C-alpha cells in the first residue's frame, strides 16, 4: 500500500484517536494537535506504509506539520 493523504488521515483518527477535524493542510504539530509520541508513531506508520526510511534529518516541522508535506516527503524519498 502506498502512503496517501487519506490513509495517513485514517491512521491519525483510528490509531492515534485524533478526534478533531483533519484535512491535508491541517497543522499537526505547530498547533499542538499532535505531540512527540504521536510523531514517533506517525513516523513508523509512514515508513511501513510508504516503504521508505525517514532519516533523523528529515524529521522537521517543515516536513511533518501537515499531511500534504508528509506525503510529499515520502514521494521525494522514493
PDB file of N, CA, C and O in Angstrom:
ATOM      1  N   UNK A   1       0.847  -1.180   0.000  1.00  0.00           N
ATOM      2  CA  UNK A   1       0.000   0.000   0.000  1.00  0.00           C
ATOM      3  C   UNK A   1       0.891   1.241   0.000  1.00  0.00           C
ATOM      4  O   UNK A   1       1.833   1.334   0.774  1.00  0.00           O
ATOM      5  N   UNK A   2       0.602   2.158  -0.869  1.00  0.00           N
ATOM      6  CA  UNK A   2       1.345   3.415  -0.910  1.00  0.00           C
ATOM      7  C   UNK A   2       0.765   4.388   0.108  1.00  0.00           C
ATOM      8  O   UNK A   2      -0.415   4.319   0.455  1.00  0.00           O
ATOM      9  N   UNK A   3       1.613   5.265   0.594  1.00  0.00           N
ATOM     10  CA  UNK A   3       1.147   6.284   1.531  1.00  0.00           C
ATOM     11  C   UNK A   3       0.344   7.328   0.769  1.00  0.00           C
ATOM     12  O   UNK A   3       0.817   7.888  -0.209  1.00  0.00           O
ATOM     13  N   UNK A   4      -0.867   7.562   1.218  1.00  0.00           N
ATOM     14  CA  UNK A   4      -1.710   8.600   0.636  1.00  0.00           C
ATOM     15  C   UNK A   4      -2.170   9.541   1.743  1.00  0.00           C
ATOM     16  O   UNK A   4      -2.083   9.201   2.934  1.00  0.00           O
ATOM     17  N   UNK A   5      -2.668  10.685   1.340  1.00  0.00           N
ATOM     18  CA  UNK A   5      -3.180  11.637   2.332  1.00  0.00           C
ATOM     19  C   UNK A   5      -4.305  10.989   3.133  1.00  0.00           C
ATOM     20  O   UNK A   5      -4.353  11.114   4.351  1.00  0.00           O
ATOM     21  N   UNK A   6      -5.190  10.260   2.448  1.00  0.00           N
ATOM     22  CA  UNK A   6      -6.341   9.680   3.143  1.00  0.00           C
ATOM     23  C   UNK A   6      -5.940   8.581   4.113  1.00  0.00           C
ATOM     24  O   UNK A   6      -6.456   8.525   5.228  1.00  0.00           O
ATOM     25  N   UNK A   7      -4.993   7.699   3.730  1.00  0.00           N
ATOM     26  CA  UNK A   7      -4.651   6.650   4.693  1.00  0.00           C
ATOM     27  C   UNK A   7      -3.865   7.196   5.876  1.00  0.00           C
ATOM     28  O   UNK A   7      -3.942   6.656   6.968  1.00  0.00           O
ATOM     29  N   UNK A   8      -3.165   8.315   5.694  1.00  0.00           N
ATOM     30  CA  UNK A   8      -2.500   8.946   6.835  1.00  0.00           C
ATOM     31  C   UNK A   8      -3.531   9.609   7.753  1.00  0.00           C
ATOM     32  O   UNK A   8      -3.446   9.502   8.979  1.00  0.00           O
ATOM     33  N   UNK A   9      -4.524  10.252   7.179  1.00  0.00           N
ATOM     34  CA  UNK A   9      -5.614  10.831   7.981  1.00  0.00           C
ATOM     35  C   UNK A   9      -6.336   9.719   8.742  1.00  0.00           C
ATOM     36  O   UNK A   9      -6.611   9.852   9.937  1.00  0.00           O
ATOM     37  N   UNK A  10      -6.630   8.621   8.069  1.00  0.00           N
ATOM     38  CA  UNK A  10      -7.304   7.488   8.727  1.00  0.00           C
ATOM     39  C   UNK A  10      -6.461   6.945   9.878  1.00  0.00           C
ATOM     40  O   UNK A  10      -6.998   6.614  10.938  1.00  0.00           O
ATOM     41  N   UNK A  11      -5.150   6.850   9.681  1.00  0.00           N
ATOM     42  CA  UNK A  11      -4.266   6.380  10.751  1.00  0.00           C
ATOM     43  C   UNK A  11      -4.339   7.310  11.954  1.00  0.00           C
ATOM     44  O   UNK A  11      -4.463   6.855  13.101  1.00  0.00           O
ATOM     45  N   UNK A  12      -4.272   8.601  11.726  1.00  0.00           N
ATOM     46  CA  UNK A  12      -4.316   9.551  12.848  1.00  0.00           C
ATOM     47  C   UNK A  12      -5.633   9.445  13.603  1.00  0.00           C
ATOM     48  O   UNK A  12      -5.654   9.475  14.832  1.00  0.00           O
ATOM     49  N   UNK A  13      -6.716   9.314  12.869  1.00  0.00           N
ATOM     50  CA  UNK A  13      -8.041   9.232  13.522  1.00  0.00           C
ATOM     51  C   UNK A  13      -8.244   7.880  14.213  1.00  0.00           C
ATOM     52  O   UNK A  13      -8.710   7.838  15.349  1.00  0.00           O
ATOM     53  N   UNK A  14      -7.891   6.797  13.567  1.00  0.00           N
ATOM     54  CA  UNK A  14      -8.202   5.463  14.088  1.00  0.00           C
ATOM     55  C   UNK A  14      -7.145   4.906  15.042  1.00  0.00           C
ATOM     56  O   UNK A  14      -7.489   4.235  16.005  1.00  0.00           O
ATOM     57  N   UNK A  15      -5.889   5.181  14.792  1.00  0.00           N
ATOM     58  CA  UNK A  15      -4.833   4.612  15.627  1.00  0.00           C
ATOM     59  C   UNK A  15      -4.353   5.567  16.710  1.00  0.00           C
ATOM     60  O   UNK A  15      -3.952   5.134  17.777  1.00  0.00           O
ATOM     61  N   UNK A  16      -4.358   6.856  16.419  1.00  0.00           N
ATOM     62  CA  UNK A  16      -3.905   7.829  17.413  1.00  0.00           C
ATOM     63  C   UNK A  16      -5.069   8.545  18.080  1.00  0.00           C
ATOM     64  O   UNK A  16      -4.867   9.426  18.904  1.00  0.00           O
ATOM     65  N   UNK A  17      -6.284   8.165  17.708  1.00  0.00           N
ATOM     66  CA  UNK A  17      -7.502   8.696  18.332  1.00  0.00           C
ATOM     67  C   UNK A  17      -7.623  10.218  18.278  1.00  0.00           C
ATOM     68  O   UNK A  17      -8.081  10.842  19.232  1.00  0.00           O
ATOM     69  N   UNK A  18      -7.219  10.794  17.164  1.00  0.00           N
ATOM     70  CA  UNK A  18      -7.402  12.228  16.964  1.00  0.00           C
ATOM     71  C   UNK A  18      -8.862  12.453  16.588  1.00  0.00           C
ATOM     72  O   UNK A  18      -9.340  11.914  15.591  1.00  0.00           O
ATOM     73  N   UNK A  19      -9.552  13.209  17.397  1.00  0.00           N
ATOM     74  CA  UNK A  19     -10.983  13.418  17.173  1.00  0.00           C
ATOM     75  C   UNK A  19     -11.286  14.713  16.427  1.00  0.00           C
ATOM     76  O   UNK A  19     -12.381  14.875  15.891  1.00  0.00           O
ATOM     77  N   UNK A  20     -10.335  15.632  16.400  1.00  0.00           N
ATOM     78  CA  UNK A  20     -10.546  16.896  15.709  1.00  0.00           C
ATOM     79  C   UNK A  20     -10.552  16.681  14.189  1.00  0.00           C
ATOM     80  O   UNK A  20      -9.989  15.708  13.702  1.00  0.00           O
ATOM     81  N   UNK A  21     -11.178  17.607  13.482  1.00  0.00           N
ATOM     82  CA  UNK A  21     -11.181  17.541  12.020  1.00  0.00           C
ATOM     83  C   UNK A  21      -9.740  17.667  11.515  1.00  0.00           C
ATOM     84  O   UNK A  21      -8.996  18.532  11.969  1.00  0.00           O
ATOM     85  N   UNK A  22      -9.370  16.805  10.611  1.00  0.00           N
ATOM     86  CA  UNK A  22      -8.045  16.854   9.980  1.00  0.00           C
ATOM     87  C   UNK A  22      -8.238  16.806   8.478  1.00  0.00           C
ATOM     88  O   UNK A  22      -8.964  15.955   7.968  1.00  0.00           O
ATOM     89  N   UNK A  23      -7.576  17.712   7.786  1.00  0.00           N
ATOM     90  CA  UNK A  23      -7.508  17.604   6.328  1.00  0.00           C
ATOM     91  C   UNK A  23      -6.044  17.689   5.922  1.00  0.00           C
ATOM     92  O   UNK A  23      -5.162  17.747   6.788  1.00  0.00           O
ATOM     93  N   UNK A  24      -5.791  17.678   4.651  1.00  0.00           N
ATOM     94  CA  UNK A  24      -4.411  17.609   4.160  1.00  0.00           C
ATOM     95  C   UNK A  24      -3.549  18.777   4.611  1.00  0.00           C
ATOM     96  O   UNK A  24      -2.330  18.653   4.712  1.00  0.00           O
ATOM     97  N   UNK A  25      -4.164  19.912   4.913  1.00  0.00           N
ATOM     98  CA  UNK A  25      -3.399  21.098   5.279  1.00  0.00           C
ATOM     99  C   UNK A  25      -3.507  21.475   6.749  1.00  0.00           C
ATOM    100  O   UNK A  25      -3.019  22.532   7.153  1.00  0.00           O
ATOM    101  N   UNK A  26      -4.108  20.627   7.556  1.00  0.00           N
ATOM    102  CA  UNK A  26      -4.184  20.889   8.996  1.00  0.00           C
ATOM    103  C   UNK A  26      -2.784  20.869   9.593  1.00  0.00           C
ATOM    104  O   UNK A  26      -2.019  19.943   9.337  1.00  0.00           O
ATOM    105  N   UNK A  27      -2.451  21.894  10.367  1.00  0.00           N
ATOM    106  CA  UNK A  27      -1.144  21.937  11.020  1.00  0.00           C
ATOM    107  C   UNK A  27      -1.187  21.020  12.239  1.00  0.00           C
ATOM    108  O   UNK A  27      -1.942  21.260  13.174  1.00  0.00           O
ATOM    109  N   UNK A  28      -0.400  19.968  12.199  1.00  0.00           N
ATOM    110  CA  UNK A  28      -0.480  18.905  13.205  1.00  0.00           C
ATOM    111  C   UNK A  28       0.317  19.204  14.465  1.00  0.00           C
ATOM    112  O   UNK A  28      -0.141  18.926  15.571  1.00  0.00           O
ATOM    113  N   UNK A  29       1.495  19.748  14.320  1.00  0.00           N
ATOM    114  CA  UNK A  29       2.381  19.930  15.478  1.00  0.00           C
ATOM    115  C   UNK A  29       2.452  21.384  15.920  1.00  0.00           C
ATOM    116  O   UNK A  29       2.476  21.656  17.116  1.00  0.00           O
ATOM    117  N   UNK A  30       2.501  22.318  14.995  1.00  0.00           N
ATOM    118  CA  UNK A  30       2.624  23.725  15.392  1.00  0.00           C
ATOM    119  C   UNK A  30       1.375  24.207  16.116  1.00  0.00           C
ATOM    120  O   UNK A  30       1.431  25.193  16.839  1.00  0.00           O
ATOM    121  N   UNK A  31       0.259  23.493  15.968  1.00  0.00           N
ATOM    122  CA  UNK A  31      -0.956  23.858  16.700  1.00  0.00           C
ATOM    123  C   UNK A  31      -1.124  23.027  17.977  1.00  0.00           C
ATOM    124  O   UNK A  31      -2.058  23.260  18.737  1.00  0.00           O
ATOM    125  N   UNK A  32      -0.239  22.041  18.183  1.00  0.00           N
ATOM    126  CA  UNK A  32      -0.340  21.194  19.368  1.00  0.00           C
ATOM    127  C   UNK A  32      -1.323  20.050  19.218  1.00  0.00           C
ATOM    128  O   UNK A  32      -1.616  19.354  20.181  1.00  0.00           O
ATOM    129  N   UNK A  33      -1.834  19.823  18.031  1.00  0.00           N
ATOM    130  CA  UNK A  33      -2.777  18.723  17.801  1.00  0.00           C
ATOM    131  C   UNK A  33      -2.114  17.374  18.085  1.00  0.00           C
ATOM    132  O   UNK A  33      -2.741  16.486  18.647  1.00  0.00           O
ATOM    133  N   UNK A  34      -0.844  17.228  17.708  1.00  0.00           N
ATOM    134  CA  UNK A  34      -0.085  16.006  17.969  1.00  0.00           C
ATOM    135  C   UNK A  34       1.148  16.347  18.800  1.00  0.00           C
ATOM    136  O   UNK A  34       1.691  17.445  18.706  1.00  0.00           O
ATOM    137  N   UNK A  35       1.600  15.370  19.601  1.00  0.00           N
ATOM    138  CA  UNK A  35       2.799  15.567  20.409  1.00  0.00           C
ATOM    139  C   UNK A  35       3.941  14.687  19.880  1.00  0.00           C
ATOM    140  O   UNK A  35       3.801  14.026  18.850  1.00  0.00           O
ATOM    141  N   UNK A  36       5.042  14.660  20.612  1.00  0.00           N
ATOM    142  CA  UNK A  36       6.224  13.926  20.142  1.00  0.00           C
ATOM    143  C   UNK A  36       5.991  12.414  20.106  1.00  0.00           C
ATOM    144  O   UNK A  36       6.543  11.724  19.247  1.00  0.00           O
ATOM    145  N   UNK A  37       5.187  11.882  21.011  1.00  0.00           N
ATOM    146  CA  UNK A  37       4.882  10.450  20.980  1.00  0.00           C
ATOM    147  C   UNK A  37       4.073  10.125  19.723  1.00  0.00           C
ATOM    148  O   UNK A  37       4.347   9.139  19.032  1.00  0.00           O
ATOM    149  N   UNK A  38       3.112  10.960  19.420  1.00  0.00           N
ATOM    150  CA  UNK A  38       2.327  10.770  18.196  1.00  0.00           C
ATOM    151  C   UNK A  38       3.233  10.873  16.972  1.00  0.00           C
ATOM    152  O   UNK A  38       3.055  10.137  16.002  1.00  0.00           O
ATOM    153  N   UNK A  39       4.203  11.768  17.036  1.00  0.00           N
ATOM    154  CA  UNK A  39       5.153  11.929  15.926  1.00  0.00           C
ATOM    155  C   UNK A  39       5.896  10.626  15.673  1.00  0.00           C
ATOM    156  O   UNK A  39       6.023  10.186  14.536  1.00  0.00           O
ATOM    157  N   UNK A  40       6.372   9.996  16.730  1.00  0.00           N
ATOM    158  CA  UNK A  40       7.113   8.742  16.569  1.00  0.00           C
ATOM    159  C   UNK A  40       6.214   7.657  15.974  1.00  0.00           C
ATOM    160  O   UNK A  40       6.628   6.923  15.080  1.00  0.00           O
ATOM    161  N   UNK A  41       4.994   7.563  16.456  1.00  0.00           N
ATOM    162  CA  UNK A  41       4.054   6.578  15.905  1.00  0.00           C
ATOM    163  C   UNK A  41       3.751   6.871  14.437  1.00  0.00           C
ATOM    164  O   UNK A  41       3.637   5.958  13.620  1.00  0.00           O
ATOM    165  N   UNK A  42       3.614   8.143  14.110  1.00  0.00           N
ATOM    166  CA  UNK A  42       3.327   8.516  12.729  1.00  0.00           C
ATOM    167  C   UNK A  42       4.516   8.177  11.831  1.00  0.00           C
ATOM    168  O   UNK A  42       4.336   7.708  10.708  1.00  0.00           O
ATOM    169  N   UNK A  43       5.727   8.395  12.309  1.00  0.00           N
ATOM    170  CA  UNK A  43       6.913   8.079  11.500  1.00  0.00           C
ATOM    171  C   UNK A  43       6.972   6.579  11.207  1.00  0.00           C
ATOM    172  O   UNK A  43       7.256   6.176  10.077  1.00  0.00           O
ATOM    173  N   UNK A  44       6.692   5.749  12.204  1.00  0.00           N
ATOM    174  CA  UNK A  44       6.686   4.294  11.984  1.00  0.00           C
ATOM    175  C   UNK A  44       5.642   3.945  10.918  1.00  0.00           C
ATOM    176  O   UNK A  44       5.920   3.168   9.993  1.00  0.00           O
ATOM    177  N   UNK A  45       4.447   4.518  11.032  1.00  0.00           N
ATOM    178  CA  UNK A  45       3.409   4.257  10.031  1.00  0.00           C
ATOM    179  C   UNK A  45       3.860   4.722   8.647  1.00  0.00           C
ATOM    180  O   UNK A  45       3.681   4.000   7.653  1.00  0.00           O
ATOM    181  N   UNK A  46       4.442   5.892   8.579  1.00  0.00           N
ATOM    182  CA  UNK A  46       4.896   6.438   7.294  1.00  0.00           C
ATOM    183  C   UNK A  46       5.969   5.537   6.683  1.00  0.00           C
ATOM    184  O   UNK A  46       5.935   5.252   5.483  1.00  0.00           O
ATOM    185  N   UNK A  47       6.911   5.078   7.492  1.00  0.00           N
ATOM    186  CA  UNK A  47       7.968   4.213   6.965  1.00  0.00           C
ATOM    187  C   UNK A  47       7.404   2.885   6.479  1.00  0.00           C
ATOM    188  O   UNK A  47       7.786   2.409   5.410  1.00  0.00           O
ATOM    189  N   UNK A  48       6.513   2.281   7.256  1.00  0.00           N
ATOM    190  CA  UNK A  48       5.953   0.992   6.869  1.00  0.00           C
ATOM    191  C   UNK A  48       5.038   1.122   5.648  1.00  0.00           C
ATOM    192  O   UNK A  48       5.128   0.328   4.719  1.00  0.00           O
ATOM    193  N   UNK A  49       4.191   2.103   5.656  1.00  0.00           N
ATOM    194  CA  UNK A  49       3.231   2.260   4.566  1.00  0.00           C
ATOM    195  C   UNK A  49       3.896   2.797   3.304  1.00  0.00           C
ATOM    196  O   UNK A  49       3.581   2.353   2.202  1.00  0.00           O
ATOM    197  N   UNK A  50       4.813   3.728   3.466  1.00  0.00           N
ATOM    198  CA  UNK A  50       5.494   4.315   2.320  1.00  0.00           C
ATOM    199  C   UNK A  50       6.679   3.503   1.857  1.00  0.00           C
ATOM    200  O   UNK A  50       7.303   3.832   0.850  1.00  0.00           O
ATOM    201  N   UNK A  51       6.985   2.429   2.615  1.00  0.00           N
ATOM    202  CA  UNK A  51       8.123   1.568   2.297  1.00  0.00           C
ATOM    203  C   UNK A  51       9.374   2.397   2.037  1.00  0.00           C
ATOM    204  O   UNK A  51      10.043   2.277   0.997  1.00  0.00           O
ATOM    205  N   UNK A  52       9.671   3.215   3.031  1.00  0.00           N
ATOM    206  CA  UNK A  52      10.839   4.073   2.948  1.00  0.00           C
ATOM    207  C   UNK A  52      11.420   4.243   4.337  1.00  0.00           C
ATOM    208  O   UNK A  52      10.831   3.799   5.326  1.00  0.00           O
ATOM    209  N   UNK A  53      12.568   4.855   4.409  1.00  0.00           N
ATOM    210  CA  UNK A  53      13.199   5.134   5.694  1.00  0.00           C
ATOM    211  C   UNK A  53      13.276   6.643   5.868  1.00  0.00           C
ATOM    212  O   UNK A  53      13.791   7.350   5.000  1.00  0.00           O
ATOM    213  N   UNK A  54      12.764   7.106   6.988  1.00  0.00           N
ATOM    214  CA  UNK A  54      12.839   8.531   7.308  1.00  0.00           C
ATOM    215  C   UNK A  54      14.080   8.734   8.165  1.00  0.00           C
ATOM    216  O   UNK A  54      14.205   8.145   9.233  1.00  0.00           O
ATOM    217  N   UNK A  55      14.997   9.538   7.696  1.00  0.00           N
ATOM    218  CA  UNK A  55      16.233   9.813   8.419  1.00  0.00           C
ATOM    219  C   UNK A  55      15.990  10.922   9.442  1.00  0.00           C
ATOM    220  O   UNK A  55      15.121  11.776   9.247  1.00  0.00           O
ATOM    221  N   UNK A  56      16.745  10.900  10.531  1.00  0.00           N
ATOM    222  CA  UNK A  56      16.550  11.940  11.560  1.00  0.00           C
ATOM    223  C   UNK A  56      16.575  13.361  10.999  1.00  0.00           C
ATOM    224  O   UNK A  56      15.820  14.219  11.467  1.00  0.00           O
ATOM    225  N   UNK A  57      17.408  13.613  10.024  1.00  0.00           N
ATOM    226  CA  UNK A  57      17.478  14.960   9.439  1.00  0.00           C
ATOM    227  C   UNK A  57      16.190  15.356   8.727  1.00  0.00           C
ATOM    228  O   UNK A  57      15.919  16.545   8.528  1.00  0.00           O
ATOM    229  N   UNK A  58      15.385  14.344   8.346  1.00  0.00           N
ATOM    230  CA  UNK A  58      14.115  14.620   7.656  1.00  0.00           C
ATOM    231  C   UNK A  58      12.994  14.969   8.623  1.00  0.00           C
ATOM    232  O   UNK A  58      11.944  15.448   8.207  1.00  0.00           O
ATOM    233  N   UNK A  59      13.211  14.679   9.903  1.00  0.00           N
ATOM    234  CA  UNK A  59      12.156  14.904  10.895  1.00  0.00           C
ATOM    235  C   UNK A  59      12.192  16.369  11.334  1.00  0.00           C
ATOM    236  O   UNK A  59      12.822  16.736  12.325  1.00  0.00           O
ATOM    237  N   UNK A  60      11.529  17.186  10.543  1.00  0.00           N
ATOM    238  CA  UNK A  60      11.458  18.626  10.815  1.00  0.00           C
ATOM    239  C   UNK A  60      10.006  19.066  10.770  1.00  0.00           C
ATOM    240  O   UNK A  60       9.144  18.376  10.200  1.00  0.00           O
ATOM    241  N   UNK A  61       9.742  20.204  11.353  1.00  0.00           N
ATOM    242  CA  UNK A  61       8.397  20.771  11.291  1.00  0.00           C
ATOM    243  C   UNK A  61       8.010  21.030   9.839  1.00  0.00           C
ATOM    244  O   UNK A  61       6.867  20.822   9.452  1.00  0.00           O
ATOM    245  N   UNK A  62       8.982  21.427   9.049  1.00  0.00           N
ATOM    246  CA  UNK A  62       8.725  21.686   7.627  1.00  0.00           C
ATOM    247  C   UNK A  62       8.180  20.442   6.920  1.00  0.00           C
ATOM    248  O   UNK A  62       7.281  20.535   6.098  1.00  0.00           O
ATOM    249  N   UNK A  63       8.708  19.271   7.253  1.00  0.00           N
ATOM    250  CA  UNK A  63       8.296  18.028   6.588  1.00  0.00           C
ATOM    251  C   UNK A  63       7.100  17.343   7.225  1.00  0.00           C
ATOM    252  O   UNK A  63       6.429  16.547   6.566  1.00  0.00           O
ATOM    253  N   UNK A  64       6.828  17.615   8.498  1.00  0.00           N
ATOM    254  CA  UNK A  64       5.816  16.827   9.202  1.00  0.00           C
ATOM    255  C   UNK A  64       4.647  17.623   9.759  1.00  0.00           C
ATOM    256  O   UNK A  64       3.817  17.069  10.464  1.00  0.00           O
ATOM    257  N   UNK A  65       4.567  18.901   9.463  1.00  0.00           N
ATOM    258  CA  UNK A  65       3.486  19.669  10.097  1.00  0.00           C
ATOM    259  C   UNK A  65       2.135  19.500   9.427  1.00  0.00           C
ATOM    260  O   UNK A  65       1.121  19.794  10.043  1.00  0.00           O
ATOM    261  N   UNK A  66       2.102  19.046   8.190  1.00  0.00           N
ATOM    262  CA  UNK A  66       0.813  18.785   7.534  1.00  0.00           C
ATOM    263  C   UNK A  66       0.867  17.447   6.806  1.00  0.00           C
ATOM    264  O   UNK A  66       1.944  16.947   6.477  1.00  0.00           O
ATOM    265  N   UNK A  67      -0.298  16.893   6.550  1.00  0.00           N
ATOM    266  CA  UNK A  67      -0.398  15.633   5.816  1.00  0.00           C
ATOM    267  C   UNK A  67       0.228  15.788   4.426  1.00  0.00           C
ATOM    268  O   UNK A  67       0.967  14.916   3.974  1.00  0.00           O
ATOM    269  N   UNK A  68      -0.058  16.882   3.784  1.00  0.00           N
ATOM    270  CA  UNK A  68       0.487  17.112   2.443  1.00  0.00           C
ATOM    271  C   UNK A  68       2.004  17.069   2.456  1.00  0.00           C
ATOM    272  O   UNK A  68       2.629  16.431   1.599  1.00  0.00           O
ATOM    273  N   UNK A  69       2.619  17.713   3.427  1.00  0.00           N
ATOM    274  CA  UNK A  69       4.086  17.744   3.492  1.00  0.00           C
ATOM    275  C   UNK A  69       4.660  16.351   3.759  1.00  0.00           C
ATOM    276  O   UNK A  69       5.704  16.001   3.207  1.00  0.00           O
ATOM    277  N   UNK A  70       3.995  15.560   4.590  1.00  0.00           N
ATOM    278  CA  UNK A  70       4.481  14.209   4.884  1.00  0.00           C
ATOM    279  C   UNK A  70       4.460  13.367   3.607  1.00  0.00           C
ATOM    280  O   UNK A  70       5.431  12.693   3.277  1.00  0.00           O
ATOM    281  N   UNK A  71       3.355  13.431   2.886  1.00  0.00           N
ATOM    282  CA  UNK A  71       3.235  12.649   1.651  1.00  0.00           C
ATOM    283  C   UNK A  71       4.275  13.122   0.628  1.00  0.00           C
ATOM    284  O   UNK A  71       4.903  12.299  -0.046  1.00  0.00           O
ATOM    285  N   UNK A  72       4.487  14.423   0.538  1.00  0.00           N
ATOM    286  CA  UNK A  72       5.497  14.945  -0.384  1.00  0.00           C
ATOM    287  C   UNK A  72       6.897  14.464   0.008  1.00  0.00           C
ATOM    288  O   UNK A  72       7.705  14.124  -0.851  1.00  0.00           O
ATOM    289  N   UNK A  73       7.173  14.424   1.303  1.00  0.00           N
ATOM    290  CA  UNK A  73       8.474  13.926   1.764  1.00  0.00           C
ATOM    291  C   UNK A  73       8.664  12.479   1.335  1.00  0.00           C
ATOM    292  O   UNK A  73       9.711  12.126   0.786  1.00  0.00           O
ATOM    293  N   UNK A  74       7.668  11.648   1.580  1.00  0.00           N
ATOM    294  CA  UNK A  74       7.780  10.225   1.227  1.00  0.00           C
ATOM    295  C   UNK A  74       7.970  10.069  -0.281  1.00  0.00           C
ATOM    296  O   UNK A  74       8.785   9.260  -0.731  1.00  0.00           O
ATOM    297  N   UNK A  75       7.248  10.844  -1.060  1.00  0.00           N
ATOM    298  CA  UNK A  75       7.413  10.776  -2.520  1.00  0.00           C
ATOM    299  C   UNK A  75       8.828  11.180  -2.921  1.00  0.00           C
ATOM    300  O   UNK A  75       9.406  10.595  -3.825  1.00  0.00           O
ATOM    301  N   UNK A  76       9.401  12.150  -2.238  1.00  0.00           N
ATOM    302  CA  UNK A  76      10.762  12.581  -2.574  1.00  0.00           C
ATOM    303  C   UNK A  76      11.810  11.561  -2.151  1.00  0.00           C
ATOM    304  O   UNK A  76      12.900  11.519  -2.721  1.00  0.00           O
ATOM    305  N   UNK A  77      11.498  10.734  -1.161  1.00  0.00           N
ATOM    306  CA  UNK A  77      12.432   9.717  -0.688  1.00  0.00           C
ATOM    307  C   UNK A  77      12.386   8.448  -1.538  1.00  0.00           C
ATOM    308  O   UNK A  77      13.291   7.623  -1.454  1.00  0.00           O
ATOM    309  N   UNK A  78      11.328   8.297  -2.314  1.00  0.00           N
ATOM    310  CA  UNK A  78      11.158   7.066  -3.110  1.00  0.00           C
ATOM    311  C   UNK A  78      11.987   7.112  -4.380  1.00  0.00           C
ATOM    312  O   UNK A  78      12.314   8.079  -4.928  1.00  0.00           O
TER     313      UNK A  78
END
